[in-house]
Coordinates of C-alpha atoms and ligand atoms in Angstrom, one line a residue:
M1 CA 137.8 12.7 244.8
K2 CA 139.3 14.3 247.8
E3 CA 139.7 12.8 250.7
Y4 CA 137.4 14.8 252.9
K5 CA 139.8 13.3 256.3
K6 CA 142.3 15.4 257.9
L7 CA 141.4 18.7 259.6
T8 CA 143.7 22.1 259.0
N9 CA 144.4 25.3 260.0
E10 CA 143.2 28.5 257.2
V11 CA 147.2 27.2 255.5
G12 CA 146.8 23.4 256.1
A13 CA 148.3 23.0 259.1
P14 CA 147.1 20.1 261.2
V15 CA 144.3 20.2 264.0
A16 CA 144.4 17.7 267.3
D17 CA 141.3 19.0 268.4
N18 CA 137.8 21.2 267.3
E19 CA 136.1 20.8 270.4
N20 CA 138.3 21.4 273.4
A21 CA 139.6 24.6 274.2
I22 CA 142.9 24.4 275.6
T23 CA 142.2 25.5 279.9
A24 CA 144.8 26.4 282.9
G25 CA 143.6 23.9 284.3
P26 CA 140.6 22.0 284.4
R27 CA 138.1 23.4 285.1
G28 CA 139.9 27.0 284.4
P29 CA 140.9 30.5 282.2
V30 CA 140.8 29.5 277.8
M31 CA 144.7 29.8 276.9
M32 CA 145.3 32.8 274.6
Q33 CA 147.9 30.2 272.8
D34 CA 144.5 28.1 271.9
V35 CA 145.7 29.8 268.3
W36 CA 143.2 27.8 266.4
L37 CA 140.1 28.9 268.6
M38 CA 141.4 32.7 267.4
E39 CA 141.5 31.6 263.6
K40 CA 138.1 30.5 263.6
M41 CA 136.5 33.2 266.1
A42 CA 138.4 35.8 264.0
H43 CA 136.7 34.2 260.5
F44 CA 133.3 34.0 261.3
N45 CA 133.6 37.2 262.7
R46 CA 134.1 38.2 258.9
E47 CA 132.0 35.6 257.2
V48 CA 129.8 38.9 256.7
I49 CA 129.6 40.3 253.6
P50 CA 127.2 43.8 253.1
E51 CA 124.4 42.6 250.4
R52 CA 123.6 44.0 247.4
R53 CA 121.7 47.5 248.3
M54 CA 118.6 46.4 246.6
H55 CA 117.9 43.1 245.0
A56 CA 120.0 41.7 248.1
K57 CA 117.6 38.3 248.2
G58 CA 118.8 35.4 244.9
W59 CA 119.1 32.5 244.0
G60 CA 121.5 31.2 240.4
A61 CA 122.1 28.8 238.1
Y62 CA 124.2 27.5 235.3
G63 CA 122.9 27.4 231.9
K64 CA 123.4 27.6 228.3
F65 CA 122.8 30.4 225.7
T66 CA 121.3 28.6 222.4
V67 CA 120.5 31.1 218.8
T68 CA 118.4 29.6 216.4
H69 CA 117.0 32.6 214.1
D70 CA 119.9 34.7 212.4
I71 CA 119.7 38.1 213.4
S72 CA 123.4 39.0 212.2
Q73 CA 121.8 41.6 209.2
Y74 CA 121.6 43.9 213.2
T75 CA 124.9 43.0 215.1
K76 CA 128.0 40.9 215.4
A77 CA 127.7 39.6 218.2
K78 CA 129.6 36.2 218.4
V79 CA 127.0 34.3 220.9
L80 CA 124.5 36.1 219.2
Q81 CA 125.6 34.4 215.6
P82 CA 123.8 31.6 214.4
N83 CA 123.3 28.0 216.3
A84 CA 126.3 29.8 218.9
E85 CA 125.8 28.2 222.2
T86 CA 127.5 30.1 225.4
E87 CA 127.9 28.9 229.4
V88 CA 124.9 31.7 231.7
F89 CA 125.0 32.1 235.1
I90 CA 121.4 33.8 236.2
R91 CA 120.4 35.1 239.1
F92 CA 116.9 36.0 240.5
S93 CA 115.8 38.1 242.9
T94 CA 113.3 40.2 245.0
V95 CA 113.8 44.3 244.9
A96 CA 113.1 45.4 248.0
G97 CA 113.6 42.5 250.7
E98 CA 117.0 42.2 252.5
R99 CA 119.0 38.7 252.2
G100 CA 117.0 37.2 254.3
A101 CA 113.4 38.8 253.1
A102 CA 111.0 35.9 251.8
D103 CA 110.5 35.4 247.7
C104 CA 106.9 35.0 247.2
E105 CA 106.4 39.3 247.5
R106 CA 104.9 41.3 245.2
D107 CA 108.0 42.8 244.2
I108 CA 108.8 42.3 240.5
R109 CA 111.7 40.4 240.1
G110 CA 115.2 40.1 239.2
V111 CA 117.4 38.5 236.2
A112 CA 120.7 39.2 236.0
V113 CA 122.4 36.9 233.4
K114 CA 126.0 36.6 233.3
F115 CA 126.7 35.5 229.1
Y116 CA 130.0 33.6 229.3
T117 CA 130.9 34.8 225.9
E118 CA 134.4 34.4 223.5
E119 CA 134.6 38.3 223.3
G120 CA 134.4 38.1 227.0
N121 CA 131.2 38.6 229.9
W122 CA 127.1 40.2 228.4
D123 CA 125.5 41.0 231.3
L124 CA 122.3 41.7 231.1
V125 CA 120.7 42.8 234.0
G126 CA 117.1 43.3 233.6
N127 CA 113.8 42.6 234.6
N128 CA 110.2 40.2 235.4
T129 CA 108.6 44.0 233.9
P130 CA 108.5 45.8 230.7
T131 CA 109.1 49.1 231.6
F132 CA 110.5 51.2 234.8
F133 CA 108.4 53.0 237.6
I134 CA 110.6 55.2 236.6
R135 CA 113.2 57.4 234.3
D136 CA 116.1 59.3 235.8
V137 CA 119.5 58.1 237.5
H138 CA 118.3 61.4 240.6
N139 CA 114.9 59.3 241.1
F140 CA 116.4 55.6 242.3
S141 CA 118.0 56.0 244.9
D142 CA 115.2 57.5 246.5
L143 CA 112.9 55.2 245.0
N144 CA 115.1 52.1 247.0
R145 CA 114.4 54.1 250.1
A146 CA 110.4 54.7 248.9
V147 CA 110.1 51.7 248.9
K148 CA 112.5 49.6 252.0
R149 CA 112.7 50.8 255.6
D150 CA 111.3 53.9 256.8
P151 CA 113.9 55.7 259.0
R152 CA 112.1 56.3 262.1
T153 CA 110.4 52.9 263.2
G154 CA 112.5 50.4 261.3
R155 CA 109.2 49.0 258.8
R156 CA 108.6 49.2 255.4
S157 CA 106.3 51.8 254.2
A158 CA 102.9 51.3 252.3
Q159 CA 102.3 55.9 252.9
N160 CA 106.1 55.7 251.9
N161 CA 106.0 53.4 249.0
W162 CA 103.2 55.0 247.2
D163 CA 103.7 59.0 248.1
F164 CA 107.1 58.6 246.2
W165 CA 104.8 56.3 243.1
T166 CA 102.3 58.4 242.9
L167 CA 104.1 61.7 242.6
L168 CA 105.9 61.2 239.5
P169 CA 103.9 60.1 237.4
E170 CA 106.4 58.5 235.4
C171 CA 105.4 54.8 237.4
F172 CA 102.1 54.5 236.7
H173 CA 102.8 51.5 234.2
Q174 CA 104.4 50.3 236.1
I175 CA 102.2 50.2 238.9
T176 CA 99.6 48.6 237.6
V177 CA 101.9 45.4 236.1
V178 CA 103.2 45.4 240.2
M179 CA 99.2 45.0 240.9
S180 CA 97.4 42.8 238.3
D181 CA 97.8 39.2 238.5
R182 CA 101.8 39.3 237.6
G183 CA 103.0 40.5 240.8
I184 CA 104.3 37.9 243.0
P185 CA 104.5 35.2 240.1
A186 CA 104.4 31.4 241.5
S187 CA 108.4 31.0 240.1
F188 CA 110.9 31.8 238.5
R189 CA 110.5 28.9 236.2
N190 CA 107.1 30.5 235.4
M191 CA 107.8 34.4 234.6
H192 CA 108.7 36.6 231.3
F193 CA 112.2 38.3 232.3
F194 CA 113.0 42.2 229.4
G195 CA 116.5 44.5 229.9
E196 CA 113.7 46.6 228.7
H197 CA 116.2 49.7 228.4
T198 CA 116.9 50.4 225.0
Y199 CA 119.8 49.4 223.9
S200 CA 121.8 48.9 220.4
F201 CA 123.8 46.7 217.7
Y202 CA 126.0 47.5 215.5
N203 CA 126.9 44.5 212.6
E204 CA 129.7 44.1 210.7
K205 CA 129.3 47.0 208.2
N206 CA 129.2 49.2 210.8
E207 CA 125.5 50.0 210.8
R208 CA 123.5 50.3 214.3
V209 CA 120.0 49.7 215.7
W210 CA 118.3 50.4 218.3
C211 CA 116.7 47.3 220.2
K212 CA 115.0 46.2 223.1
F213 CA 115.8 42.4 225.2
H214 CA 112.4 39.8 225.6
F215 CA 113.1 37.0 227.3
K216 CA 109.7 34.5 227.3
T217 CA 108.8 31.8 230.2
Q218 CA 108.8 27.9 228.1
Q219 CA 107.2 27.0 231.1
G220 CA 103.9 29.4 230.8
I221 CA 103.0 31.9 233.2
K222 CA 101.4 31.5 236.8
N223 CA 101.1 33.2 239.8
L224 CA 99.9 33.6 243.5
S225 CA 97.3 35.0 244.9
N226 CA 98.4 38.0 248.3
E227 CA 96.4 34.6 250.1
E228 CA 98.2 32.3 248.1
A229 CA 101.7 33.9 248.8
A230 CA 100.7 34.8 252.7
K231 CA 100.2 31.3 253.3
I232 CA 103.9 29.8 251.3
N233 CA 105.9 32.6 252.5
G234 CA 104.9 31.5 256.5
M235 CA 105.7 27.9 255.8
D236 CA 108.5 28.6 253.5
R237 CA 110.7 31.4 252.7
E238 CA 112.6 30.1 250.1
Y239 CA 109.9 29.3 248.2
H240 CA 111.3 30.3 244.7
G241 CA 115.3 29.1 245.9
K242 CA 113.8 25.1 245.9
D243 CA 111.8 25.7 243.4
L244 CA 114.1 25.9 241.1
F245 CA 117.0 23.7 242.9
E246 CA 114.8 21.7 243.1
A247 CA 113.6 21.7 239.6
I248 CA 117.1 21.1 238.1
E249 CA 117.9 18.3 240.2
R250 CA 115.5 16.4 238.6
G251 CA 117.0 17.1 235.2
N252 CA 113.6 19.8 234.0
Y253 CA 115.4 22.7 233.2
P254 CA 113.5 25.9 232.5
K255 CA 113.8 26.9 229.4
W256 CA 113.0 31.1 228.3
T257 CA 113.1 32.2 223.9
M258 CA 114.8 35.4 223.2
Y259 CA 112.8 38.5 221.0
V260 CA 114.3 41.5 220.4
Q261 CA 112.9 43.8 219.2
I262 CA 114.4 46.5 216.6
M263 CA 114.0 50.1 215.5
T264 CA 115.9 51.7 212.7
E265 CA 117.6 54.6 213.7
E266 CA 115.1 56.5 211.4
Q267 CA 111.8 55.3 212.8
A268 CA 113.6 56.5 216.4
K269 CA 113.9 59.9 215.0
N270 CA 110.1 60.4 213.7
H271 CA 109.0 58.2 216.7
Y272 CA 105.5 59.3 218.2
E273 CA 107.4 59.1 221.9
N274 CA 110.9 58.6 223.5
P275 CA 112.0 55.5 222.1
F276 CA 114.7 56.0 224.9
D277 CA 112.1 55.9 227.8
I278 CA 112.5 53.2 230.5
T279 CA 109.2 53.6 230.9
K280 CA 107.2 53.3 227.4
I281 CA 106.9 50.3 225.4
W282 CA 107.7 49.8 222.2
R283 CA 104.8 48.7 220.7
H284 CA 104.4 45.2 219.0
K285 CA 102.6 46.0 216.9
E286 CA 105.3 48.3 214.9
Y287 CA 108.5 46.0 216.0
P288 CA 107.1 43.0 216.3
L289 CA 108.8 40.5 218.7
I290 CA 112.0 38.8 216.4
E291 CA 113.0 35.1 217.4
V292 CA 117.1 33.9 218.6
G293 CA 117.6 31.7 221.3
V294 CA 117.3 29.9 224.3
L295 CA 117.9 29.7 227.4
E296 CA 118.0 27.2 229.3
L297 CA 119.3 26.5 233.5
N298 CA 120.7 22.8 233.6
R299 CA 123.5 23.4 236.4
N300 CA 123.2 24.8 240.0
P301 CA 125.9 25.5 242.2
E302 CA 127.8 23.9 244.2
N303 CA 127.8 26.6 246.9
Y304 CA 125.8 29.1 247.7
F305 CA 127.6 31.8 248.7
A306 CA 130.8 31.5 246.2
E307 CA 128.3 31.7 243.5
V308 CA 125.3 33.3 244.2
E309 CA 126.8 35.6 246.8
Q310 CA 129.9 36.7 245.0
S311 CA 128.5 37.1 241.3
A312 CA 128.7 40.2 239.9
F313 CA 126.4 42.2 236.5
T314 CA 126.8 44.8 235.0
P315 CA 125.6 46.6 232.1
A316 CA 127.7 48.2 231.3
H317 CA 129.7 44.7 230.2
V318 CA 128.8 43.9 227.1
V319 CA 130.6 42.8 223.8
P320 CA 131.4 43.9 220.3
G321 CA 128.1 44.2 218.3
I322 CA 126.3 45.2 221.7
G323 CA 126.3 49.2 222.9
F324 CA 123.6 51.3 224.9
S325 CA 121.6 54.2 224.4
P326 CA 120.8 57.5 224.8
D327 CA 118.7 56.3 228.0
R328 CA 119.6 58.6 230.8
F329 CA 118.1 55.9 233.3
L330 CA 121.0 52.9 231.4
Q331 CA 123.7 56.0 231.3
G332 CA 123.1 56.2 234.9
R333 CA 123.4 51.7 235.8
L334 CA 126.6 52.2 234.1
F335 CA 128.2 54.0 236.6
A336 CA 126.3 52.8 239.0
Y337 CA 127.3 48.3 238.9
G338 CA 131.3 49.1 239.1
D339 CA 130.3 51.2 241.9
A340 CA 128.7 48.8 244.3
Q341 CA 130.6 45.8 243.8
R342 CA 134.0 47.3 244.2
Y343 CA 132.5 48.4 247.6
R344 CA 130.3 45.0 248.4
L345 CA 132.9 42.6 246.5
G346 CA 137.0 44.8 245.6
V347 CA 138.4 46.2 243.1
N348 CA 139.3 42.4 242.4
H349 CA 135.4 41.2 242.4
N350 CA 136.2 40.5 238.4
L351 CA 139.1 37.2 239.9
I352 CA 136.0 35.8 241.9
P353 CA 135.1 32.4 239.6
V354 CA 131.4 32.9 238.9
N355 CA 132.6 37.0 237.9
Q356 CA 135.6 35.5 235.1
A357 CA 135.5 35.8 231.4
K358 CA 137.3 32.2 230.5
G359 CA 139.0 34.2 227.1
D360 CA 142.3 36.2 228.3
V361 CA 141.6 39.1 230.2
S362 CA 144.9 42.2 229.2
D363 CA 143.6 45.0 231.0
Y364 CA 147.2 46.7 232.8
H365 CA 145.1 46.1 235.7
R366 CA 147.5 45.5 238.9
D367 CA 147.6 45.0 242.2
G368 CA 144.8 45.5 244.9
A369 CA 143.3 43.7 247.2
M370 CA 142.7 40.1 246.7
R371 CA 144.7 39.8 243.6
T372 CA 145.0 36.3 243.7
D373 CA 145.8 35.6 240.2
G374 CA 149.8 35.7 239.1
N375 CA 148.8 39.4 239.3
Y376 CA 150.8 40.0 235.4
G377 CA 153.7 38.2 236.1
G378 CA 156.7 40.5 234.5
A379 CA 154.7 42.3 231.4
P380 CA 154.5 45.9 231.7
A381 CA 152.4 48.0 233.8
Y382 CA 152.2 50.7 231.2
A383 CA 150.9 51.4 228.0
P384 CA 151.9 52.4 225.7
N385 CA 155.4 50.1 226.2
S386 CA 157.7 48.9 223.3
S387 CA 157.3 45.2 224.1
G388 CA 153.6 44.0 222.0
Y389 CA 152.2 44.1 225.3
W390 CA 148.3 44.4 224.4
T391 CA 147.6 47.2 222.4
A392 CA 143.4 48.8 222.1
Q393 CA 141.5 47.0 218.8
P394 CA 140.0 50.0 217.1
E395 CA 138.0 47.2 214.5
T396 CA 135.9 46.5 217.1
A397 CA 134.6 50.4 218.1
E398 CA 130.9 51.3 217.5
P399 CA 130.1 53.3 215.1
P400 CA 129.5 57.5 216.0
L401 CA 126.6 58.4 217.1
E402 CA 125.4 62.2 216.1
L403 CA 123.4 63.7 218.9
E404 CA 121.2 67.2 219.0
G405 CA 120.3 70.0 221.5
A406 CA 121.8 72.3 223.5
M407 CA 123.8 70.9 227.5
W408 CA 120.1 70.5 229.9
R409 CA 118.5 69.6 232.8
Y410 CA 115.3 68.3 230.7
D411 CA 113.0 67.2 232.2
P412 CA 111.0 64.5 230.3
K413 CA 107.1 65.8 231.0
D414 CA 107.8 68.4 229.6
D415 CA 108.6 66.8 225.9
P416 CA 104.5 67.6 224.5
T417 CA 105.3 63.9 223.6
D418 CA 105.2 62.8 227.0
D419 CA 102.8 60.5 228.4
C420 CA 102.3 58.7 232.1
F421 CA 99.4 57.9 231.7
R422 CA 98.8 56.1 227.9
A423 CA 100.6 52.4 228.8
G424 CA 98.4 52.2 232.3
G425 CA 95.9 52.3 230.3
N426 CA 96.1 50.0 227.4
L427 CA 97.4 47.5 229.4
W428 CA 93.8 47.8 231.6
R429 CA 92.0 47.4 228.0
V430 CA 93.3 44.1 226.6
M431 CA 93.3 43.1 230.8
T432 CA 90.0 40.3 230.7
E433 CA 87.5 40.9 233.2
D434 CA 88.9 38.7 235.8
K435 CA 92.3 40.2 235.9
K436 CA 90.2 43.7 236.0
Q437 CA 89.7 43.1 239.9
I438 CA 92.5 41.1 240.7
L439 CA 94.5 44.5 240.0
I440 CA 91.5 46.9 242.0
E441 CA 91.4 44.8 244.9
N442 CA 95.2 43.7 245.2
T443 CA 95.3 48.0 244.9
A444 CA 93.2 48.7 247.3
A445 CA 94.8 46.0 249.6
D446 CA 98.1 47.7 249.1
M447 CA 96.9 51.0 249.9
A448 CA 94.2 49.9 252.2
S449 CA 97.2 51.6 254.9
V450 CA 97.4 55.1 252.9
T451 CA 96.0 58.5 253.7
E452 CA 92.8 59.8 251.4
N453 CA 95.3 62.4 249.4
I454 CA 97.6 59.7 247.9
R455 CA 94.2 57.3 246.9
Y456 CA 93.4 60.7 245.4
R457 CA 96.3 61.1 243.8
H458 CA 96.4 57.6 242.3
A459 CA 92.7 57.6 241.2
A460 CA 93.2 60.7 239.3
H461 CA 95.9 58.8 237.6
C462 CA 94.1 55.5 237.1
Y463 CA 90.6 58.4 235.2
L464 CA 93.2 59.6 232.9
A465 CA 94.4 55.9 232.0
D466 CA 91.3 55.0 231.6
H467 CA 87.2 56.5 233.2
E468 CA 86.4 52.6 234.0
Y469 CA 90.3 52.2 235.8
G470 CA 89.7 55.1 238.2
E471 CA 86.1 53.7 238.1
R472 CA 86.3 51.1 240.2
F473 CA 89.9 51.9 242.3
A474 CA 87.7 55.0 243.8
Q475 CA 84.4 52.1 244.3
A476 CA 87.7 50.1 245.9
A477 CA 89.1 52.9 247.7
E478 CA 86.1 54.1 249.3
L479 CA 86.6 57.2 247.0
R480 CA 84.1 60.6 246.1
M481 CA 84.5 60.2 241.7
D482 CA 83.2 63.3 242.3
R483 CA 86.3 64.5 243.7
V484 CA 88.7 62.2 241.7
I485 CA 87.6 63.6 238.1
E486 CA 88.0 66.7 239.6
L487 CA 91.9 65.8 240.4
A488 CA 92.3 64.5 237.2
Q489 CA 91.4 67.8 235.6
L490 CA 94.6 70.0 236.8
D491 CA 97.7 70.1 235.5
H492 CA 100.5 67.8 237.2
A493 CA 102.2 69.9 239.4
G494 CA 98.0 71.3 240.4
L495 CA 97.4 68.0 241.1
I496 CA 100.3 67.4 243.5
Q497 CA 99.4 70.3 245.4
A498 CA 96.1 69.6 246.1
T499 CA 97.1 66.1 246.8
L500 CA 99.9 67.5 249.1
S501 CA 98.0 67.0 252.8
D502 CA 95.7 64.9 253.5
I503 CA 92.1 66.3 253.6
I504 CA 91.2 66.4 250.8
Ligands
HEM1 C1 119.6 53.6 237.9 C2 118.7 53.8 237.8 C3 119.5 52.1 238.8 C4 121.0 52.1 239.3 C5 121.7 53.4 240.0 C6 120.6 50.4 240.0 C7 121.4 50.4 241.0 C8 121.1 48.9 241.3 C9 122.6 48.6 242.2 C10 123.8 49.4 243.0 C11 122.8 46.7 242.2 C12 124.1 46.0 243.5 C13 125.0 45.7 242.6 C14 125.4 44.9 243.4 O1 126.2 45.7 244.7 O2 125.9 44.2 242.8 C15 121.6 46.8 241.0 C16 121.0 45.4 241.0 C17 121.0 45.1 240.3 N1 119.7 46.2 239.8 FE1 120.0 47.7 239.4 N2 119.9 49.9 239.1 C18 119.6 50.0 238.4 C19 118.0 49.8 237.7 C20 117.6 49.4 237.3 C21 117.0 48.4 236.2 C22 116.1 49.2 235.3 C23 116.7 46.9 237.1 C24 116.0 46.7 235.2 C25 116.3 46.3 234.4 C26 117.9 46.7 237.5 C27 117.9 45.7 237.4 C28 119.4 44.7 238.6 C29 118.9 43.3 239.0 C30 119.2 42.8 238.2 C31 119.9 43.3 240.0 C32 120.4 42.9 241.0 C33 122.5 42.6 239.6 C34 122.2 41.2 241.0 O3 121.9 39.4 240.9 O4 123.3 40.6 240.4 N3 118.1 47.8 237.5 N4 121.7 47.5 241.1

């Protein structure tokens, strides 16, 4: 055990006095030669790093992932072979709030898992909802500007939020989920989470299937009402972080069961809608959940900044046997995360212990700010080389993927199979009466300060999803039903045009 007794400066020299500045005389000014004071102030001034642009408020923990079932027919990934046990680090987050935001807000929750596999790190960066708001990467920065602060007032704005969401009808299913009883989880331990996108698996024979990842909580689903959440936020803004930390300290380790859904390439070609559209679900009865293993969290970080704040996840980090898909939203993410982290943490952020792979890393990347390892010493800096150093591993390449169609900016709404309201309508129809009531009340409350034209636009969408959904929302939001029905007859462009101004 280290003895925590002696104070030193940043290069290990003793500090004689940590409380009394060196002054010219007992009542005189401070001397520049109090170099310990200069070092202390200068370091403090640089302690804050940029927060994540979204998902800024978060909490983390370590654990393990154990495979309990055999899915080797689909994937050769070693982390997913029977009985494999892999260390993980996980970070839970809210999306819209800044680093100091309260935990119990109505928002989706981010869940990023880093699997430290023997074949390199695999990051699954998901959320607690099975689908997402939008599906084209162009809309992503705008979504975040709409849900974050208004440029004029500096405040969050329900008007901006709902204006953006209702102008893009593909948001409808996700809005229904966020406004439902699941919009504020009681804790991170009491929620499911999902990879959301379609990813791919390929096996030893290099045969590809498409897959989706699901993690179901073993603690049971529990949620908070708006009133409960407001009360908690007033008393403890770090409520979810505290719950996770204390459960792990008590030895009450939270667990999730991991499942996958599998779709063959052939099924994907004949699927009734685009299977690579992140706003769509794959129905469980057509693509049943296949059990894979158990994820358990069992160790708290020793230092929040070092491990949680400096953690960096990216969907671009996959391992052999797991691949991407043509999902245009996923494709955008493959660039965004590493780029954000090179800015937020620096080009060598994968040398930070929480981000480091457990096995060998031999990538030829050299130098750069904060290169804290041996920088590969005298090994060659170029490839190919004749010294026998690090050559590519073609046996790990994924199978080629056939694509079709001309290069173009396709609007998914022009696809005749596209239906933005089917999933939201189906969700409404399986809700029990009390859940329907909660959804309607939450939506009306959230839209209370939103102008009438936007409430009409949303009501028309609800009506298109399910007449009862539309009628009940219209009533709660004090809208005329004849006008809602009239608006619901219009096509997308017509509805937008008719609801652009607040005079309805
Ligand atoms: C094109 C769409 C998207 C883009 C461009 C994007 C971009 C980003 C960026 C730049 C960050 C901050 C990364 C960092 O500073 O370390 C982030 C964080 C995050 N994103 Fe996304 N994102 C997208 C969609 C999604 C989707 C669909 C999900 C869930 C399936 C998701 C889940 C997360 C999570 C969980 C985090 C926090 C990771 C952590 O805890 O460090 N994002 N995103």
